[in-house]
PDB file of C-alpha atoms in Angstrom:
ATOM      1  CA  MET X   1      -8.179   9.403  16.329  1.00  0.00           C
ATOM      2  CA  ILE X   2      -8.205   6.355  14.064  1.00  0.00           C
ATOM      3  CA  ASP X   3      -7.827   2.904  15.644  1.00  0.00           C
ATOM      4  CA  PHE X   4      -5.749   1.296  12.899  1.00  0.00           C
ATOM      5  CA  ALA X   5      -5.351  -1.994  14.789  1.00  0.00           C
ATOM      6  CA  ALA X   6      -9.129  -2.400  15.117  1.00  0.00           C
ATOM      7  CA  ILE X   7      -9.638  -1.617  11.431  1.00  0.00           C
ATOM      8  CA  MET X   8      -6.955  -4.116  10.450  1.00  0.00           C
ATOM      9  CA  GLU X   9      -8.566  -6.782  12.641  1.00  0.00           C
ATOM     10  CA  HIS X  10     -11.937  -6.061  11.036  1.00  0.00           C
ATOM     11  CA  ALA X  11     -10.480  -6.221   7.513  1.00  0.00           C
ATOM     12  CA  PHE X  12      -8.629  -9.442   8.316  1.00  0.00           C
ATOM     13  CA  ALA X  13     -11.773 -11.028   9.747  1.00  0.00           C
ATOM     14  CA  ASN X  14     -13.736 -10.057   6.620  1.00  0.00           C
ATOM     15  CA  ARG X  15     -11.246 -11.034   3.925  1.00  0.00           C
ATOM     16  CA  PRO X  16     -12.564 -13.398   1.241  1.00  0.00           C
ATOM     17  CA  TYR X  17      -9.276 -15.287   0.892  1.00  0.00           C
ATOM     18  CA  LEU X  18      -6.461 -16.241   3.273  1.00  0.00           C
ATOM     19  CA  SER X  19      -3.311 -15.166   1.449  1.00  0.00           C
ATOM     20  CA  ASP X  20       0.334 -15.516   2.324  1.00  0.00           C
ATOM     21  CA  VAL X  21       1.292 -13.191  -0.537  1.00  0.00           C
ATOM     22  CA  HIS X  22      -1.309 -10.404  -0.168  1.00  0.00           C
ATOM     23  CA  GLY X  23      -2.250 -10.926   3.470  1.00  0.00           C
ATOM     24  CA  ILE X  24      -1.623  -9.194   6.747  1.00  0.00           C
ATOM     25  CA  GLU X  25       2.181  -9.454   6.594  1.00  0.00           C
ATOM     26  CA  HIS X  26       2.044  -7.568   3.281  1.00  0.00           C
ATOM     27  CA  TRP X  27      -0.364  -5.015   4.768  1.00  0.00           C
ATOM     28  CA  HIS X  28       2.080  -4.355   7.605  1.00  0.00           C
ATOM     29  CA  GLN X  29       4.976  -4.007   5.160  1.00  0.00           C
ATOM     30  CA  VAL X  30       3.032  -1.576   2.978  1.00  0.00           C
ATOM     31  CA  GLU X  31       2.328   0.494   6.082  1.00  0.00           C
ATOM     32  CA  ALA X  32       6.029   0.508   7.033  1.00  0.00           C
ATOM     33  CA  ASN X  33       7.001   1.420   3.468  1.00  0.00           C
ATOM     34  CA  GLY X  34       4.401   4.188   3.440  1.00  0.00           C
ATOM     35  CA  LEU X  35       5.746   5.658   6.658  1.00  0.00           C
ATOM     36  CA  LEU X  36       9.289   5.523   5.256  1.00  0.00           C
ATOM     37  CA  LEU X  37       8.168   7.361   2.122  1.00  0.00           C
ATOM     38  CA  ALA X  38       5.939   9.844   3.957  1.00  0.00           C
ATOM     39  CA  GLY X  39       8.952  11.028   5.927  1.00  0.00           C
ATOM     40  CA  ARG X  40      10.589  12.172   2.684  1.00  0.00           C
ATOM     41  CA  VAL X  41       7.710  13.075   0.346  1.00  0.00           C
ATOM     42  CA  ALA X  42       6.168  16.480   1.034  1.00  0.00           C
ATOM     43  CA  GLY X  43       2.419  16.774   1.432  1.00  0.00           C
ATOM     44  CA  VAL X  44       1.622  13.137   2.251  1.00  0.00           C
ATOM     45  CA  ASP X  45      -1.371  12.371   4.468  1.00  0.00           C
ATOM     46  CA  VAL X  46      -0.008   9.598   6.694  1.00  0.00           C
ATOM     47  CA  GLU X  47      -3.431   8.467   7.917  1.00  0.00           C
ATOM     48  CA  VAL X  48      -4.609   7.905   4.343  1.00  0.00           C
ATOM     49  CA  VAL X  49      -1.437   5.941   3.581  1.00  0.00           C
ATOM     50  CA  ARG X  50      -1.959   3.761   6.663  1.00  0.00           C
ATOM     51  CA  LEU X  51      -5.588   3.117   5.722  1.00  0.00           C
ATOM     52  CA  PHE X  52      -4.502   2.258   2.177  1.00  0.00           C
ATOM     53  CA  ALA X  53      -2.138  -0.382   3.565  1.00  0.00           C
ATOM     54  CA  ILE X  54      -5.119  -2.114   5.163  1.00  0.00           C
ATOM     55  CA  PHE X  55      -7.695  -1.835   2.388  1.00  0.00           C
ATOM     56  CA  HIS X  56      -5.796  -2.044  -0.913  1.00  0.00           C
ATOM     57  CA  ASP X  57      -5.565  -5.872  -1.033  1.00  0.00           C
ATOM     58  CA  SER X  58      -8.229  -6.684   1.571  1.00  0.00           C
ATOM     59  CA  LYS X  59     -10.736  -8.026  -0.946  1.00  0.00           C
ATOM     60  CA  ARG X  60      -8.577 -10.156  -3.212  1.00  0.00           C
ATOM     61  CA  PHE X  61     -10.196 -13.423  -4.295  1.00  0.00           C
ATOM     62  CA  ASP X  62      -6.833 -15.094  -4.915  1.00  0.00           C
ATOM     63  CA  ASP X  63      -3.134 -14.376  -5.400  1.00  0.00           C
ATOM     64  CA  GLY X  64      -3.349 -14.560  -9.181  1.00  0.00           C
ATOM     65  CA  HIS X  65      -4.740 -12.099 -11.695  1.00  0.00           C
ATOM     66  CA  ASP X  66      -7.553 -10.254  -9.930  1.00  0.00           C
ATOM     67  CA  PRO X  67      -7.918  -6.900 -11.710  1.00  0.00           C
ATOM     68  CA  GLU X  68     -10.961  -5.779  -9.713  1.00  0.00           C
ATOM     69  CA  HIS X  69      -9.509  -6.371  -6.233  1.00  0.00           C
ATOM     70  CA  GLY X  70      -8.573  -2.699  -5.825  1.00  0.00           C
ATOM     71  CA  ALA X  71     -12.114  -1.557  -6.609  1.00  0.00           C
ATOM     72  CA  ARG X  72     -13.509  -4.086  -4.123  1.00  0.00           C
ATOM     73  CA  GLY X  73     -11.023  -2.862  -1.504  1.00  0.00           C
ATOM     74  CA  ALA X  74     -12.083   0.728  -2.153  1.00  0.00           C
ATOM     75  CA  GLU X  75     -15.741  -0.210  -1.699  1.00  0.00           C
ATOM     76  CA  PHE X  76     -14.886  -2.058   1.517  1.00  0.00           C
ATOM     77  CA  ALA X  77     -13.149   1.091   2.792  1.00  0.00           C
ATOM     78  CA  LYS X  78     -16.350   2.996   1.956  1.00  0.00           C
ATOM     79  CA  GLU X  79     -18.457   0.466   3.888  1.00  0.00           C
ATOM     80  CA  CYS X  80     -16.133   0.729   6.890  1.00  0.00           C
ATOM     81  CA  ARG X  81     -16.292   4.527   6.821  1.00  0.00           C
ATOM     82  CA  GLU X  82     -20.082   4.454   6.584  1.00  0.00           C
ATOM     83  CA  ALA X  83     -20.118   2.058   9.567  1.00  0.00           C
ATOM     84  CA  LYS X  84     -18.060   4.677  11.461  1.00  0.00           C
ATOM     85  CA  LEU X  85     -15.030   2.405  11.887  1.00  0.00           C
ATOM     86  CA  PHE X  86     -12.976   5.475  10.983  1.00  0.00           C
ATOM     87  CA  GLU X  87     -13.693   9.098  10.217  1.00  0.00           C
ATOM     88  CA  ILE X  88     -11.956  11.240   7.639  1.00  0.00           C
ATOM     89  CA  ASP X  89     -13.347  14.075   5.559  1.00  0.00           C
ATOM     90  CA  ASP X  90     -14.552  13.567   1.983  1.00  0.00           C
ATOM     91  CA  GLU X  91     -11.418  14.956   0.318  1.00  0.00           C
ATOM     92  CA  ARG X  92      -9.140  12.607   2.242  1.00  0.00           C
ATOM     93  CA  PHE X  93     -11.483   9.671   1.694  1.00  0.00           C
ATOM     94  CA  ASP X  94     -11.541  10.365  -2.049  1.00  0.00           C
ATOM     95  CA  LYS X  95      -7.746   9.979  -2.078  1.00  0.00           C
ATOM     96  CA  LEU X  96      -7.960   6.695  -0.173  1.00  0.00           C
ATOM     97  CA  TYR X  97     -10.680   5.390  -2.468  1.00  0.00           C
ATOM     98  CA  HIS X  98      -8.767   6.379  -5.598  1.00  0.00           C
ATOM     99  CA  ALA X  99      -5.478   4.888  -4.368  1.00  0.00           C
ATOM    100  CA  CYS X 100      -7.132   1.572  -3.503  1.00  0.00           C
ATOM    101  CA  LYS X 101      -9.104   1.381  -6.727  1.00  0.00           C
ATOM    102  CA  PHE X 102      -6.265   2.261  -9.089  1.00  0.00           C
ATOM    103  CA  HIS X 103      -3.108   1.023  -7.338  1.00  0.00           C
ATOM    104  CA  THR X 104      -2.474  -1.666  -9.966  1.00  0.00           C
ATOM    105  CA  HIS X 105      -3.769   0.291 -12.981  1.00  0.00           C
ATOM    106  CA  GLU X 106      -2.352   3.800 -12.657  1.00  0.00           C
ATOM    107  CA  PRO X 107       1.441   4.268 -12.787  1.00  0.00           C
ATOM    108  CA  LYS X 108       1.375   7.727 -11.210  1.00  0.00           C
ATOM    109  CA  ASN X 109      -1.305  10.174 -10.126  1.00  0.00           C
ATOM    110  CA  GLY X 110       0.501  13.408  -9.254  1.00  0.00           C
ATOM    111  CA  ASP X 111      -1.055  13.666  -5.800  1.00  0.00           C
ATOM    112  CA  PRO X 112       1.688  13.063  -3.194  1.00  0.00           C
ATOM    113  CA  THR X 113      -0.533  10.950  -0.945  1.00  0.00           C
ATOM    114  CA  ILE X 114      -1.829   8.718  -3.734  1.00  0.00           C
ATOM    115  CA  ASP X 115       1.639   8.316  -5.247  1.00  0.00           C
ATOM    116  CA  CYS X 116       3.033   7.453  -1.816  1.00  0.00           C
ATOM    117  CA  CYS X 117       0.384   4.732  -1.507  1.00  0.00           C
ATOM    118  CA  TYR X 118       1.353   3.318  -4.898  1.00  0.00           C
ATOM    119  CA  ASP X 119       5.053   3.205  -4.026  1.00  0.00           C
ATOM    120  CA  ALA X 120       4.416   1.783  -0.559  1.00  0.00           C
ATOM    121  CA  ASP X 121       2.868  -1.225  -2.283  1.00  0.00           C
ATOM    122  CA  ARG X 122       5.462  -1.407  -5.081  1.00  0.00           C
ATOM    123  CA  LEU X 123       8.341  -1.391  -2.609  1.00  0.00           C
ATOM    124  CA  ASP X 124       7.107  -4.816  -1.461  1.00  0.00           C
ATOM    125  CA  LEU X 125       7.270  -6.473  -4.887  1.00  0.00           C
ATOM    126  CA  GLY X 126      10.317  -8.455  -3.765  1.00  0.00           C
ATOM    127  CA  ARG X 127       7.978 -10.785  -1.886  1.00  0.00           C
ATOM    128  CA  VAL X 128       6.805 -12.103  -5.272  1.00  0.00           C
ATOM    129  CA  GLY X 129      10.284 -12.158  -6.825  1.00  0.00           C
ATOM    130  CA  ILE X 130      10.079  -8.835  -8.679  1.00  0.00           C
ATOM    131  CA  PRO X 131      13.056  -6.492  -8.282  1.00  0.00           C
ATOM    132  CA  LEU X 132      12.345  -2.802  -7.775  1.00  0.00           C
ATOM    133  CA  ASP X 133      12.212  -0.713 -10.952  1.00  0.00           C
ATOM    134  CA  PRO X 134      12.989   2.995 -10.590  1.00  0.00           C
ATOM    135  CA  GLU X 135      10.976   3.741 -13.732  1.00  0.00           C
ATOM    136  CA  LYS X 136       7.824   2.239 -12.214  1.00  0.00           C
ATOM    137  CA  MET X 137       7.879   4.254  -9.006  1.00  0.00           C
ATOM    138  CA  ALA X 138       5.416   7.113  -8.612  1.00  0.00           C
ATOM    139  CA  THR X 139       7.548   9.275  -6.291  1.00  0.00           C
ATOM    140  CA  GLY X 140      11.062  10.578  -6.648  1.00  0.00           C
ATOM    141  CA  PHE X 141      11.990   9.066  -3.306  1.00  0.00           C
ATOM    142  CA  GLY X 142      10.570   5.673  -4.298  1.00  0.00           C
ATOM    143  CA  SER X 143      12.624   5.828  -7.481  1.00  0.00           C
ATOM    144  CA  ARG X 144      15.715   6.706  -5.455  1.00  0.00           C
ATOM    145  CA  ILE X 145      15.157   3.685  -3.198  1.00  0.00           C
ATOM    146  CA  ALA X 146      14.709   1.431  -6.244  1.00  0.00           C
ATOM    147  CA  LYS X 147      17.917   2.777  -7.823  1.00  0.00           C
ATOM    148  CA  GLN X 148      19.856   2.147  -4.625  1.00  0.00           C
ATOM    149  CA  SER X 149      18.480  -1.398  -4.359  1.00  0.00           C
ATOM    150  CA  ARG X 150      19.793  -2.071  -7.871  1.00  0.00           C
ATOM    151  CA  LYS X 151      23.121  -0.399  -7.184  1.00  0.00           C
ATOM    152  CA  GLU X 152      23.576  -2.604  -4.109  1.00  0.00           C
ATOM    153  CA  SER X 153      22.235  -5.702  -5.942  1.00  0.00           C
ATOM    154  CA  VAL X 154      19.706  -6.350  -3.191  1.00  0.00           C
ATOM    155  CA  SER X 155      18.142  -9.785  -3.513  1.00  0.00           C
ATOM    156  CA  VAL X 156      14.357  -9.835  -3.742  1.00  0.00           C
ATOM    157  CA  PHE X 157      14.471 -12.367  -0.914  1.00  0.00           C
ATOM    158  CA  THR X 158      16.095  -9.872   1.455  1.00  0.00           C
ATOM    159  CA  MET X 159      14.309  -6.725   0.249  1.00  0.00           C
ATOM    160  CA  ARG X 160      12.113  -6.294   3.338  1.00  0.00           C
ATOM    161  CA  GLN X 161      15.078  -6.500   5.714  1.00  0.00           C
ATOM    162  CA  TRP X 162      17.091  -4.164   3.495  1.00  0.00           C
ATOM    163  CA  LEU X 163      14.265  -1.597   3.527  1.00  0.00           C
ATOM    164  CA  LYS X 164      14.060  -1.809   7.306  1.00  0.00           C
ATOM    165  CA  ASN X 165      17.776  -0.961   7.578  1.00  0.00           C
ATOM    166  CA  LEU X 166      17.853   1.471   4.652  1.00  0.00           C
ATOM    167  CA  GLU X 167      20.305   4.332   4.869  1.00  0.00           C
ATOM    168  CA  LEU X 168      20.251   6.351   1.673  1.00  0.00           C
ATOM    169  CA  LYS X 169      23.603   7.344   0.286  1.00  0.00           C
TER     170      LYS X 169
END
């Protein structure tokens, strides 16, 4: 059993930068988004998605352009696994590592777990004033959510609350 709260505390304590944009509130939202998606996307490994939420932005140096933050987050996940903070097999870890490393560089992977990770992060773009784009989602369900947000003209400022109360039509 993975102690996600302990891992999140460890990641938070070892972050290089205190961020309001990419910090713990975002990590929690990515986890919630991932769980929402995992309920509708077949073949998703929920534990990998939850770990991704913690590690993907954990090693950002700032809130600006930081193209290597995903690779640093992936390496941090590797360090935490080697320190036995969590245990998953190599195949599952490879998915986590890949998702962290490429979440800002790869539009879609084709693996349901990795694509769920990508969309879990993208569904929180409203926090930085970016509306959801169905064409930039990696899963069909993520695209459906983005389309509905546009149809309902959801403000980026209320996106998190809207996602929490989402009822797909």
